[in-house]
Short mmCIF file of C-alpha atoms and ligand atoms in Angstrom, two decimals:
data_model
loop_
_atom_site.label_atom_id
_atom_site.label_comp_id
_atom_site.label_asym_id
_atom_site.label_seq_id
_atom_site.Cartn_x
_atom_site.Cartn_y
_atom_site.Cartn_z
CA MET A 1 156.45 152.83 65.91
CA LYS A 2 157.56 156.53 65.33
CA CYS A 3 153.78 157.49 64.26
CA THR A 4 152.34 159.75 66.77
CA VAL A 5 150.20 162.19 64.84
CA MET A 6 146.52 161.53 65.32
CA VAL A 7 144.57 161.92 62.30
CA PHE A 8 140.93 162.03 61.40
CA TRP A 9 139.70 160.33 58.31
CA THR A 10 138.28 162.97 56.11
CA LEU A 11 135.20 161.02 55.01
CA LEU A 12 134.08 163.99 53.20
CA TRP A 13 130.36 163.31 52.94
CA LEU A 14 128.56 166.26 52.37
CA LEU A 15 125.34 166.77 53.58
CA TYR A 16 124.06 168.65 50.36
CA SER A 17 124.40 165.22 48.78
CA PRO A 18 121.65 164.29 46.04
CA MET A 19 120.06 161.99 48.63
CA SER A 20 119.29 164.47 51.20
CA SER A 21 116.33 165.73 48.97
CA PRO A 22 113.21 167.19 50.48
CA LEU A 23 111.80 163.86 49.96
CA ARG A 24 113.91 162.61 53.11
CA THR A 25 113.93 165.72 55.27
CA PRO A 26 111.40 164.17 57.71
CA MET A 27 113.85 161.93 59.07
CA ALA A 28 116.34 164.73 59.59
CA GLY A 29 113.88 166.41 62.02
CA ASN A 30 114.10 163.83 65.00
CA GLN A 31 117.89 163.21 64.71
CA ILE A 32 119.88 162.84 67.77
CA THR A 33 123.22 163.23 65.87
CA SER A 34 125.82 160.61 67.06
CA PHE A 35 129.25 160.14 65.74
CA ILE A 36 131.52 157.30 65.64
CA PHE A 37 135.06 158.30 65.50
CA ILE A 38 137.79 156.52 63.88
CA SER A 39 141.01 158.32 63.84
CA PHE A 40 144.24 156.94 62.58
CA VAL A 41 147.70 157.41 64.42
CA LEU A 42 149.40 157.09 61.44
CA GLY A 43 152.25 158.77 59.84
CA GLN A 44 150.95 158.39 56.02
CA ALA A 45 147.68 159.89 57.13
CA HIS A 46 147.51 162.11 54.15
CA SER A 47 147.37 158.80 51.82
CA ALA A 48 144.40 157.52 54.07
CA ASP A 49 142.71 160.71 53.37
CA ASN A 50 142.93 160.33 49.80
CA ILE A 51 141.84 156.78 49.46
CA PHE A 52 138.85 156.88 51.71
CA SER A 53 137.65 160.42 50.65
CA ALA A 54 137.46 158.78 47.10
CA VAL A 55 135.41 155.74 47.72
CA MET A 56 132.61 156.65 50.25
CA PRO A 57 129.12 157.59 49.87
CA GLN A 58 127.55 160.53 51.43
CA THR A 59 124.42 159.14 52.04
CA VAL A 60 123.24 155.52 52.28
CA THR A 61 119.39 154.52 52.63
CA ALA A 62 118.65 151.52 54.63
CA LEU A 63 115.51 149.57 55.09
CA THR A 64 114.25 148.52 58.68
CA GLY A 65 114.80 144.67 59.45
CA SER A 66 117.31 144.53 56.91
CA CYS A 67 121.05 145.59 57.27
CA VAL A 68 123.18 148.25 55.37
CA GLN A 69 126.64 148.17 54.33
CA ILE A 70 128.85 151.36 54.53
CA PRO A 71 131.64 150.74 52.21
CA SER A 72 134.92 151.62 54.02
CA THR A 73 133.45 151.79 57.64
CA PHE A 74 133.65 149.71 61.42
CA ASN A 75 132.86 146.70 64.07
CA PHE A 76 131.46 147.90 67.56
CA SER A 77 130.13 145.68 70.32
CA ASN A 78 127.49 147.85 71.56
CA PHE A 79 125.83 148.12 68.08
CA HIS A 80 125.23 145.14 65.68
CA ILE A 81 128.01 146.24 63.55
CA LYS A 82 130.56 144.23 61.77
CA MET A 83 133.75 145.50 59.83
CA THR A 84 134.04 143.25 56.74
CA GLY A 85 136.82 145.19 55.28
CA ASP A 86 140.56 144.51 55.95
CA LEU A 87 141.71 147.12 57.95
CA SER A 88 145.55 146.41 56.98
CA GLU A 89 144.53 147.23 53.58
CA ARG A 90 142.87 150.50 54.76
CA ASN A 91 139.51 148.95 54.19
CA CYS A 92 136.95 149.95 56.93
CA THR A 93 133.93 148.45 55.16
CA THR A 94 131.30 147.97 57.85
CA VAL A 95 127.76 146.17 57.97
CA PHE A 96 125.34 147.39 60.38
CA TYR A 97 122.81 144.84 61.20
CA ASN A 98 119.24 144.65 62.18
CA ILE A 99 118.47 148.20 61.22
CA THR A 100 115.75 150.14 63.18
CA MET A 101 114.44 153.60 62.82
CA ASN A 102 116.74 154.45 65.61
CA HIS A 103 119.65 154.03 63.22
CA SER A 104 118.76 157.17 61.10
CA ASP A 105 121.80 159.41 61.99
CA ARG A 106 124.97 161.01 60.93
CA TYR A 107 128.08 158.86 61.92
CA TYR A 108 131.47 159.88 62.24
CA PHE A 109 134.16 156.97 62.49
CA ARG A 110 137.49 157.66 64.48
CA LEU A 111 140.27 154.82 65.09
CA GLU A 112 142.96 155.28 67.52
CA ILE A 113 146.11 153.58 68.28
CA VAL A 114 146.13 153.08 72.09
CA ALA A 115 149.25 151.35 73.00
CA GLY A 116 149.79 149.95 69.80
CA VAL A 117 146.34 148.63 69.45
CA PHE A 118 143.43 149.86 67.18
CA ARG A 119 140.64 151.08 69.28
CA PRO A 120 137.50 152.46 67.77
CA THR A 121 135.70 155.01 69.88
CA PHE A 122 131.93 156.27 69.74
CA ASN A 123 131.26 159.95 70.62
CA PRO A 124 127.70 160.77 70.46
CA ASN A 125 126.52 164.19 69.80
CA THR A 126 129.63 166.07 70.01
CA ALA A 127 129.75 169.86 69.39
CA ASN A 128 132.05 168.86 66.16
CA SER A 129 128.64 167.19 64.72
CA SER A 130 128.28 170.39 62.68
CA ASP A 131 131.21 169.41 60.71
CA SER A 132 129.14 167.51 58.29
CA SER A 133 131.85 166.88 55.92
CA LYS A 134 133.21 164.40 58.22
CA THR A 135 130.12 162.31 58.52
CA VAL A 136 128.22 159.60 56.57
CA LYS A 137 124.37 159.89 57.03
CA ILE A 138 122.30 156.82 57.39
CA ILE A 139 118.78 157.25 56.36
CA VAL A 140 116.38 154.42 57.36
CA ARG A 141 113.24 153.80 55.56
CA ASP A 142 110.46 151.34 56.53
CA SER A 143 109.77 150.57 52.71
CA PRO A 144 112.13 150.44 50.00
CA GLN A 145 112.12 152.87 47.07
CA PRO A 146 110.62 151.62 43.82
CA PRO A 147 113.13 150.17 41.29
CA GLU A 148 114.29 152.66 38.44
CA LEU A 149 113.56 151.71 34.98
CA LYS A 150 115.48 152.91 32.08
CA LEU A 151 114.77 152.51 28.37
CA SER A 152 117.98 152.64 26.04
CA LYS A 153 115.90 154.50 23.60
CA PRO A 154 113.35 157.50 23.66
CA GLN A 155 109.99 156.26 24.67
CA TYR A 156 108.63 156.20 20.97
CA VAL A 157 110.45 153.06 19.24
CA MET A 158 110.26 151.65 15.59
CA GLU A 159 109.15 148.15 15.76
CA GLU A 160 111.81 145.60 14.89
CA SER A 161 114.42 148.03 16.58
CA THR A 162 116.31 146.37 19.65
CA VAL A 163 115.57 147.93 22.98
CA ASN A 164 117.55 147.72 26.45
CA LEU A 165 115.30 148.31 29.31
CA SER A 166 116.98 148.14 32.67
CA CYS A 167 115.60 147.92 35.96
CA SER A 168 117.78 148.71 39.01
CA ALA A 169 116.98 148.40 42.66
CA GLU A 170 119.18 149.45 45.45
CA ALA A 171 120.91 146.90 47.45
CA PRO A 172 122.19 148.62 50.85
CA CYS A 173 122.45 145.11 52.25
CA PRO A 174 124.53 142.98 50.07
CA THR A 175 123.84 139.79 52.02
CA GLN A 176 120.10 140.51 51.43
CA PRO A 177 119.95 141.81 47.87
CA PRO A 178 116.36 142.34 46.41
CA THR A 179 115.01 139.78 43.84
CA ILE A 180 113.83 141.14 40.53
CA SER A 181 111.07 139.88 38.64
CA TRP A 182 109.30 141.19 35.37
CA SER A 183 105.60 140.92 34.28
CA ASN A 184 104.36 141.52 30.57
CA ILE A 185 107.37 140.48 29.06
CA PRO A 186 107.58 140.87 25.23
CA GLU A 187 108.09 137.84 23.39
CA SER A 188 111.75 138.10 22.09
CA ALA A 189 112.84 139.15 25.61
CA SER A 190 116.29 137.87 27.26
CA ILE A 191 116.85 138.90 30.77
CA THR A 192 120.12 139.15 32.85
CA THR A 193 120.30 140.06 36.38
CA GLN A 194 123.45 141.08 38.41
CA LEU A 195 124.32 142.63 41.56
CA GLN A 196 126.58 145.86 40.49
CA ASP A 197 128.65 148.49 42.06
CA LYS A 198 127.70 151.99 41.59
CA PRO A 199 130.19 154.68 41.40
CA ASP A 200 129.81 155.73 45.11
CA LYS A 201 130.52 152.02 45.96
CA THR A 202 127.10 151.30 47.26
CA GLN A 203 125.36 148.49 45.12
CA SER A 204 122.27 147.89 43.19
CA VAL A 205 120.60 144.93 41.60
CA PHE A 206 120.43 145.48 38.02
CA SER A 207 118.21 143.45 35.65
CA TYR A 208 118.64 144.08 31.97
CA MET A 209 116.00 142.99 29.56
CA THR A 210 116.87 143.10 25.74
CA PHE A 211 114.07 142.68 23.20
CA LYS A 212 113.34 143.10 19.37
CA VAL A 213 110.12 145.36 19.43
CA SER A 214 107.04 144.03 17.98
CA TYR A 215 103.98 145.97 17.02
CA LYS A 216 102.08 143.69 19.48
CA ASP A 217 104.08 145.52 22.29
CA HIS A 218 102.61 148.83 21.49
CA ARG A 219 101.07 150.41 24.83
CA LYS A 220 102.38 147.28 26.79
CA ASN A 221 103.00 148.26 30.46
CA ILE A 222 106.16 146.36 31.46
CA ILE A 223 106.40 146.09 35.33
CA CYS A 224 109.50 145.48 37.29
CA THR A 225 109.07 144.19 40.58
CA ALA A 226 111.89 144.11 43.26
CA THR A 227 111.36 141.93 46.57
CA TYR A 228 113.52 142.83 49.61
CA PRO A 229 114.00 139.76 52.09
CA ARG A 230 114.20 141.11 55.66
CA ASN A 231 114.22 140.17 59.27
CA THR A 232 110.95 141.26 59.74
CA PRO A 233 107.76 139.07 59.27
CA ASN A 234 106.97 140.66 55.88
CA ASP A 235 109.07 140.96 52.65
CA SER A 236 108.52 144.26 50.90
CA THR A 237 107.71 144.30 47.20
CA VAL A 238 107.90 147.58 45.23
CA GLU A 239 107.20 147.96 41.62
CA GLY A 240 108.14 150.10 38.79
CA ASN A 241 106.76 150.27 35.22
CA VAL A 242 107.22 151.69 31.77
CA THR A 243 104.78 151.81 28.92
CA LEU A 244 106.17 151.10 25.43
CA GLN A 245 104.96 153.24 22.45
CA VAL A 246 105.83 151.30 19.36
CA LEU A 247 105.94 152.92 15.99
CA PHE A 248 104.73 150.93 12.95
CA PRO A 249 103.05 150.84 9.57
CA PRO A 250 99.53 149.48 9.35
CA LYS A 251 98.95 145.80 10.42
CA GLU A 252 96.16 143.33 10.24
CA THR A 253 94.22 145.57 7.83
CA HIS A 254 90.85 143.96 6.94
CA ILE A 255 87.35 145.07 5.80
CA ILE A 256 84.12 144.46 7.95
CA ILE A 257 80.61 144.91 6.37
CA THR A 258 77.69 146.02 8.47
CA PRO A 259 74.97 145.01 8.56
CA SER A 260 75.32 141.47 7.39
CA VAL A 261 71.97 141.34 5.83
CA GLY A 262 70.29 144.05 3.69
CA THR A 263 70.93 146.02 0.59
CA ASN A 264 72.51 148.99 2.05
CA VAL A 265 75.73 148.09 3.42
CA THR A 266 78.85 149.85 5.14
CA LEU A 267 82.27 148.94 4.70
CA THR A 268 84.68 149.69 7.16
CA CYS A 269 88.43 149.47 6.77
CA LYS A 270 90.10 148.48 10.00
CA THR A 271 94.00 148.48 10.85
CA LYS A 272 96.43 148.71 13.54
CA ALA A 273 98.72 151.56 13.16
CA SER A 274 101.03 153.85 15.02
CA PRO A 275 100.79 156.91 14.85
CA SER A 276 97.00 156.10 14.25
CA ASN A 277 95.95 159.51 14.02
CA GLU A 278 97.54 160.35 10.71
CA LEU A 279 96.10 157.31 8.86
CA ASN A 280 94.67 157.63 5.18
CA TYR A 281 92.45 155.15 3.87
CA THR A 282 91.98 154.34 0.29
CA TRP A 283 89.19 152.28 -1.52
CA TYR A 284 89.51 150.42 -4.66
CA LYS A 285 87.23 148.26 -6.68
CA ARG A 286 89.26 145.21 -7.80
CA GLY A 287 90.09 145.56 -11.59
CA GLU A 288 90.01 149.32 -11.49
CA GLU A 289 93.21 151.48 -11.22
CA THR A 290 91.51 154.55 -9.87
CA PRO A 291 90.58 154.76 -6.19
CA ILE A 292 86.82 155.03 -5.35
CA ALA A 293 86.94 156.71 -2.26
CA TRP A 294 89.31 158.12 0.61
CA ARG A 295 87.96 157.61 4.00
CA LYS A 296 87.55 155.05 6.65
CA LYS A 297 84.03 153.78 5.69
CA ILE A 298 81.98 153.60 2.63
CA ASN A 299 78.46 153.10 1.89
CA LEU A 300 77.54 150.55 -1.00
CA ASN A 301 74.36 148.97 -2.14
CA ARG A 302 74.64 145.23 -2.64
CA THR A 303 73.32 145.47 -6.33
CA GLN A 304 76.95 147.04 -6.95
CA THR A 305 78.43 143.46 -7.07
CA ALA A 306 82.10 143.59 -7.28
CA SER A 307 85.18 142.92 -5.20
CA TYR A 308 86.47 145.79 -2.99
CA TYR A 309 89.59 146.36 -1.03
CA CYS A 310 91.14 149.22 0.84
CA THR A 311 94.58 150.38 1.77
CA ALA A 312 95.52 151.96 4.97
CA GLN A 313 98.67 154.27 5.06
CA ASN A 314 100.49 156.36 7.80
CA LYS A 315 104.04 157.81 7.51
CA HIS A 316 105.58 154.30 8.28
CA GLY A 317 104.15 152.55 5.38
CA LYS A 318 100.88 151.21 3.96
CA GLN A 319 99.08 147.78 3.92
CA SER A 320 96.24 146.34 1.57
CA SER A 321 93.41 144.43 2.83
CA GLU A 322 92.14 141.32 1.34
CA ASP A 323 89.21 141.65 -1.07
CA VAL A 324 85.48 141.53 -0.06
CA GLN A 325 82.98 140.34 -2.58
CA LEU A 326 79.67 141.85 -2.55
CA THR A 327 76.96 139.80 -3.83
CA ASP A 328 73.31 140.59 -4.45
CA ASP A 329 71.34 138.76 -1.98
CA SER A 330 68.08 139.39 -3.46
CA GLN A 331 68.84 138.17 -7.09
CA SER A 332 70.33 135.12 -5.78
CA GLY A 333 67.42 134.51 -3.57
CA PHE A 334 65.02 135.04 -6.74
CA SER A 335 67.18 132.32 -8.80
CA HIS A 336 66.87 129.86 -5.96
CA LEU A 337 63.08 130.42 -6.12
CA VAL A 338 62.98 129.87 -9.69
CA ILE A 339 64.86 126.61 -9.75
CA HIS A 340 62.60 125.32 -6.53
CA GLY A 341 59.64 126.40 -8.77
CA CYS A 342 60.75 124.52 -11.64
CA THR A 343 61.54 121.36 -9.87
CA GLY A 344 58.22 121.35 -8.20
CA GLY A 345 56.42 122.03 -11.44
CA LEU A 346 58.32 118.94 -13.11
CA PHE A 347 57.38 116.59 -9.91
CA ALA A 348 53.70 117.75 -10.08
CA PHE A 349 53.64 117.00 -13.76
CA VAL A 350 55.25 113.71 -13.24
CA LEU A 351 52.79 112.85 -10.48
CA LEU A 352 49.84 114.24 -12.40
CA SER A 353 51.11 112.06 -15.74
CA ALA A 354 51.33 108.96 -13.40
CA GLY A 355 48.09 109.52 -12.06
CA PHE A 356 46.28 109.86 -15.42
CA PHE A 357 48.01 106.83 -16.53
CA LEU A 358 46.68 104.96 -13.55
CA LEU A 359 43.25 106.14 -14.29
CA TYR A 360 43.54 105.06 -17.85
CA GLU A 361 44.66 101.57 -16.83
CA VAL A 362 41.93 101.32 -14.44
CA ASN A 363 39.39 102.62 -16.93
CA ILE A 364 40.14 99.71 -19.33
C1 NAG B 401 134.50 142.56 65.67
O1 NAG B 401 134.16 141.65 64.85
C2 NAG B 401 134.81 140.50 64.89
C3 NAG B 401 134.34 139.34 64.20
O2 NAG B 401 133.12 139.37 64.27
C4 NAG B 401 135.03 140.01 66.41
O3 NAG B 401 135.83 138.84 66.60
C5 NAG B 401 135.53 141.29 67.22
O4 NAG B 401 135.65 140.80 68.55
C6 NAG B 401 134.76 142.47 67.10
N1 NAG B 401 135.21 143.55 67.70
C7 NAG B 401 134.56 144.47 68.41
C8 NAG B 401 135.35 145.49 68.99
O5 NAG B 401 133.42 144.17 68.61
C1 NAG B 402 136.53 146.26 51.24
O1 NAG B 402 136.12 145.34 51.90
C2 NAG B 402 134.61 144.73 51.47
C3 NAG B 402 134.21 143.73 52.28
O2 NAG B 402 135.20 142.65 52.48
C4 NAG B 402 134.92 144.48 49.93
O3 NAG B 402 133.85 144.21 49.50
C5 NAG B 402 135.55 145.60 49.19
O4 NAG B 402 135.87 145.05 47.76
C6 NAG B 402 136.91 146.18 49.64
N1 NAG B 402 137.18 147.18 49.16
C7 NAG B 402 138.47 147.56 48.49
C8 NAG B 402 138.55 148.79 47.93
O5 NAG B 402 139.04 146.49 48.52
C1 NAG B 403 118.78 140.28 64.04
O1 NAG B 403 118.02 139.96 64.84
C2 NAG B 403 117.44 138.73 64.77
C3 NAG B 403 116.08 138.59 65.53
O2 NAG B 403 115.36 139.74 65.07
C4 NAG B 403 118.36 137.92 65.49
O3 NAG B 403 118.01 136.65 65.35
C5 NAG B 403 119.65 138.03 64.61
O4 NAG B 403 120.70 137.35 65.37
C6 NAG B 403 120.21 139.51 64.56
N1 NAG B 403 121.17 139.65 63.94
C7 NAG B 403 122.40 140.34 64.29
C8 NAG B 403 123.46 140.51 63.41
O5 NAG B 403 122.32 140.74 65.15
C1 NAG B 404 114.45 153.39 69.61
O1 NAG B 404 115.07 153.92 70.79
C2 NAG B 404 114.14 153.94 71.84
C3 NAG B 404 114.90 154.80 72.78
O2 NAG B 404 116.32 154.69 72.78
C4 NAG B 404 113.66 152.80 72.30
O3 NAG B 404 112.71 152.96 73.30
C5 NAG B 404 112.88 152.22 71.00
O4 NAG B 404 112.43 150.80 71.38
C6 NAG B 404 114.02 152.04 69.90
N1 NAG B 404 113.09 151.54 68.61
C7 NAG B 404 113.71 150.67 67.97
C8 NAG B 404 112.75 150.12 66.86
O5 NAG B 404 114.81 149.85 68.30
C1 NAG B 405 136.05 169.45 68.13
O1 NAG B 405 137.31 169.43 67.05
C2 NAG B 405 138.48 170.02 67.62
C3 NAG B 405 139.39 169.69 66.55
O2 NAG B 405 138.98 169.77 65.31
C4 NAG B 405 138.73 169.79 69.00
O3 NAG B 405 139.84 170.65 69.41
C5 NAG B 405 137.61 170.11 69.72
O4 NAG B 405 137.87 169.46 71.18
C6 NAG B 405 136.42 169.06 69.31
N1 NAG B 405 135.27 169.20 70.22
C7 NAG B 405 134.49 168.34 70.68
C8 NAG B 405 133.60 168.66 71.61
O5 NAG B 405 134.95 167.30 70.55
C1 NAG B 406 122.17 146.51 27.29
O1 NAG B 406 122.69 147.04 28.75
C2 NAG B 406 123.75 146.18 29.00
C3 NAG B 406 124.48 146.61 30.40
O2 NAG B 406 124.49 147.94 30.17
C4 NAG B 406 124.88 146.03 27.74
O3 NAG B 406 125.67 145.24 28.53
C5 NAG B 406 124.14 145.63 26.59
O4 NAG B 406 125.07 145.32 25.57
C6 NAG B 406 123.01 146.43 26.16
N1 NAG B 406 122.31 146.09 25.19
C7 NAG B 406 122.10 146.58 24.23
C8 NAG B 406 121.30 145.93 23.01
O5 NAG B 406 122.24 147.91 24.05
C1 NAG B 407 103.12 142.78 57.83
O1 NAG B 407 102.29 141.55 58.10
C2 NAG B 407 101.42 141.77 58.90
C3 NAG B 407 100.65 140.54 59.00
O2 NAG B 407 100.94 139.72 58.05
C4 NAG B 407 100.56 142.99 58.59
O3 NAG B 407 99.65 143.09 59.65
C5 NAG B 407 101.40 144.56 58.49
O4 NAG B 407 100.48 145.35 57.84
C6 NAG B 407 102.37 144.05 57.44
N1 NAG B 407 103.21 145.22 57.38
C7 NAG B 407 103.63 145.74 56.26
C8 NAG B 407 104.46 147.11 56.27
O5 NAG B 407 103.23 145.54 55.19
C1 NAG B 408 102.96 152.81 36.48
O1 NAG B 408 103.90 153.64 37.30
C2 NAG B 408 103.31 154.90 37.67
C3 NAG B 408 103.89 155.62 38.26
O2 NAG B 408 105.19 155.79 37.60
C4 NAG B 408 101.77 154.53 38.34
O3 NAG B 408 101.21 155.86 38.61
C5 NAG B 408 100.97 153.74 37.77
O4 NAG B 408 99.82 153.23 38.60
C6 NAG B 408 101.67 152.30 37.15
N1 NAG B 408 101.10 151.44 36.61
C7 NAG B 408 100.96 150.44 36.87
C8 NAG B 408 100.02 149.57 36.03
O5 NAG B 408 101.35 149.57 37.74
C1 NAG B 409 70.09 153.12 1.50
O1 NAG B 409 70.98 154.40 1.31
C2 NAG B 409 70.41 155.18 0.83
C3 NAG B 409 71.59 156.48 0.63
O2 NAG B 409 72.69 155.89 0.52
C4 NAG B 409 69.28 155.91 1.43
O3 NAG B 409 68.64 156.92 0.88
C5 NAG B 409 68.29 154.93 1.76
O4 NAG B 409 67.25 155.30 2.48
C6 NAG B 409 68.75 153.47 2.33
N1 NAG B 409 68.03 152.61 2.43
C7 NAG B 409 67.84 151.77 3.49
C8 NAG B 409 66.70 150.68 3.56
O5 NAG B 409 68.52 151.95 4.57
C1 NAG B 410 70.71 149.96 -4.86
O1 NAG B 410 71.18 150.26 -6.40
C2 NAG B 410 70.37 150.17 -7.30
C3 NAG B 410 70.80 150.40 -8.51
O2 NAG B 410 72.10 151.00 -8.62
C4 NAG B 410 68.97 151.13 -6.94
O3 NAG B 410 68.14 150.89 -7.93
C5 NAG B 410 68.47 150.78 -5.95
O4 NAG B 410 67.33 151.72 -5.36
C6 NAG B 410 69.46 151.04 -4.62
N1 NAG B 410 68.79 150.67 -3.24
C7 NAG B 410 69.00 151.25 -2.26
C8 NAG B 410 68.46 150.99 -1.04
O5 NAG B 410 70.03 152.40 -2.30
C1 NAG B 411 97.01 161.62 3.52
O1 NAG B 411 96.53 162.19 2.52
C2 NAG B 411 96.81 163.53 2.59
C3 NAG B 411 95.77 164.06 1.47
O2 NAG B 411 95.97 163.14 0.28
C4 NAG B 411 98.19 163.91 2.36
O3 NAG B 411 98.30 164.97 2.61
C5 NAG B 411 98.94 163.34 3.60
O4 NAG B 411 100.38 163.31 3.35
C6 NAG B 411 98.64 161.75 3.55
N1 NAG B 411 99.14 161.19 4.71
C7 NAG B 411 99.75 159.94 4.82
C8 NAG B 411 100.56 159.79 5.94
O5 NAG B 411 100.19 159.50 3.96
#
């Protein structure tokens, strides 16, 4: 072997990655920076540089009691670490097992060939630790982050349109991915769930829900729940939600008459529509073309016997209610009385006649 140049992998994980947001800084405080150096004694080091710098994450977030996979990393006996990548293919993907808070740190991997054998070494807290571009930072959290929900369309969706809702939950430990479940699922929904690589080669579980929006889904709060199995007594469950705002023309338009008894009545035109603040109501008397009123409620007197209906309209369309028939209770009540009176009179007359007839017979 002619190769004698020792080369450090340039992992190029910059610490100003999106993950090192202020949210996570509390962990950085008590950090004892340690490094695992892996250096290659290889002639074609430049190519190794290029390959690995392109595929490794800058920061990974791990969960206590679970594991974390670092795409392109290493197997050390003093840590529960296992290299799952094939080194001959320049793949140093490594899994850190049984993560504790103590694993929060920056790691630097170094691989040497000593007497023709690869030897990984672990150098904690070196002065070169400041060279953050060569480290991968593992951020350990005690509870997982809530899943991320994304709608394929803006929040306001027309009814009957097809919507794609995705829920993604980070899966830092590929052998213990989170399971995803949904609640308040729309009627027509179909769901597919899969483990997917993200551009930085870390993985997430993605669950896609595709459905045709119904007006019944308006203001429905769809919840996505991710459950992480862990080597700790408790699993961890986190959830995210999204509230649908559906746009639709008036539905279920109908009339309510209040009170149910009495001469003065109020007819109210009820409907469901979205947006509901720009609703127009129009009242008609059946058989007449011209509207009788333009408001939600009208007051009528039961003596105004007729059929009435209303239409509700918003910018997406309009709908008419069924007719309601106003009947004059007092008049129908009177006619009943008249009929009863007549029948009673007739009955009395027959009785009386019978009586007289009997009397007449006896007298003879
Ligand atoms: C790395 O892991 C393999 C497989 O688990 C094991 O055989 C090997 O001894 C480990 N190497 C070190 C240095 O721990
Ligand atoms: C590296 O190894 C890991 C674990 O075996 C594997 O999942 C991944 O696909 C490999 N990466 C490449 C680039 O081959
Ligand atoms: C992780 O810890 C559990 C006990 O907490 C142990 O049974 C298991 O072997 C450990 N796994 C590894 C890979 O070290
Ligand atoms: C973290 O490290 C400290 C000292 O090294 C040790 O006392 C403690 O038990 C460790 N905690 C965990 C959760 O491993
Ligand atoms: C830091 O790295 C330089 C080369 O990059 C090396 O000469 C020096 O010895 C290293 N310092 C330590 C403490 O490892
Ligand atoms: C929903 O998203 C998935 C994944 O991106 C895609 O395969 C599918 O075609 C999408 N469906 C619709 C209706 O946009
Ligand atoms: C785990 O479960 C135990 C008892 O079942 C409970 O006391 C503890 O608070 C739980 N921890 C978390 C983080 O939920
Ligand atoms: C929905 O998520 C928001 C934060 O995004 C939260 O404040 C709210 O409590 C959640 N609602 C439900 C019903 O889970
Ligand atoms: C019926 O309504 C009229 C006005 O619409 C009102 O003047 C009258 O007092 C009401 N009568 C009853 C019994 O409520
Ligand atoms: C109902 O209408 C009739 C005729 O239109 C009127 O005579 C009567 O006073 C009205 N009753 C009420 C309570 O408004
Ligand atoms: C409601 O009625 C008003 C006045 O007639 C009109 O300007 C407006 O455009 C109507 N709105 C709808 C949604 O039909």
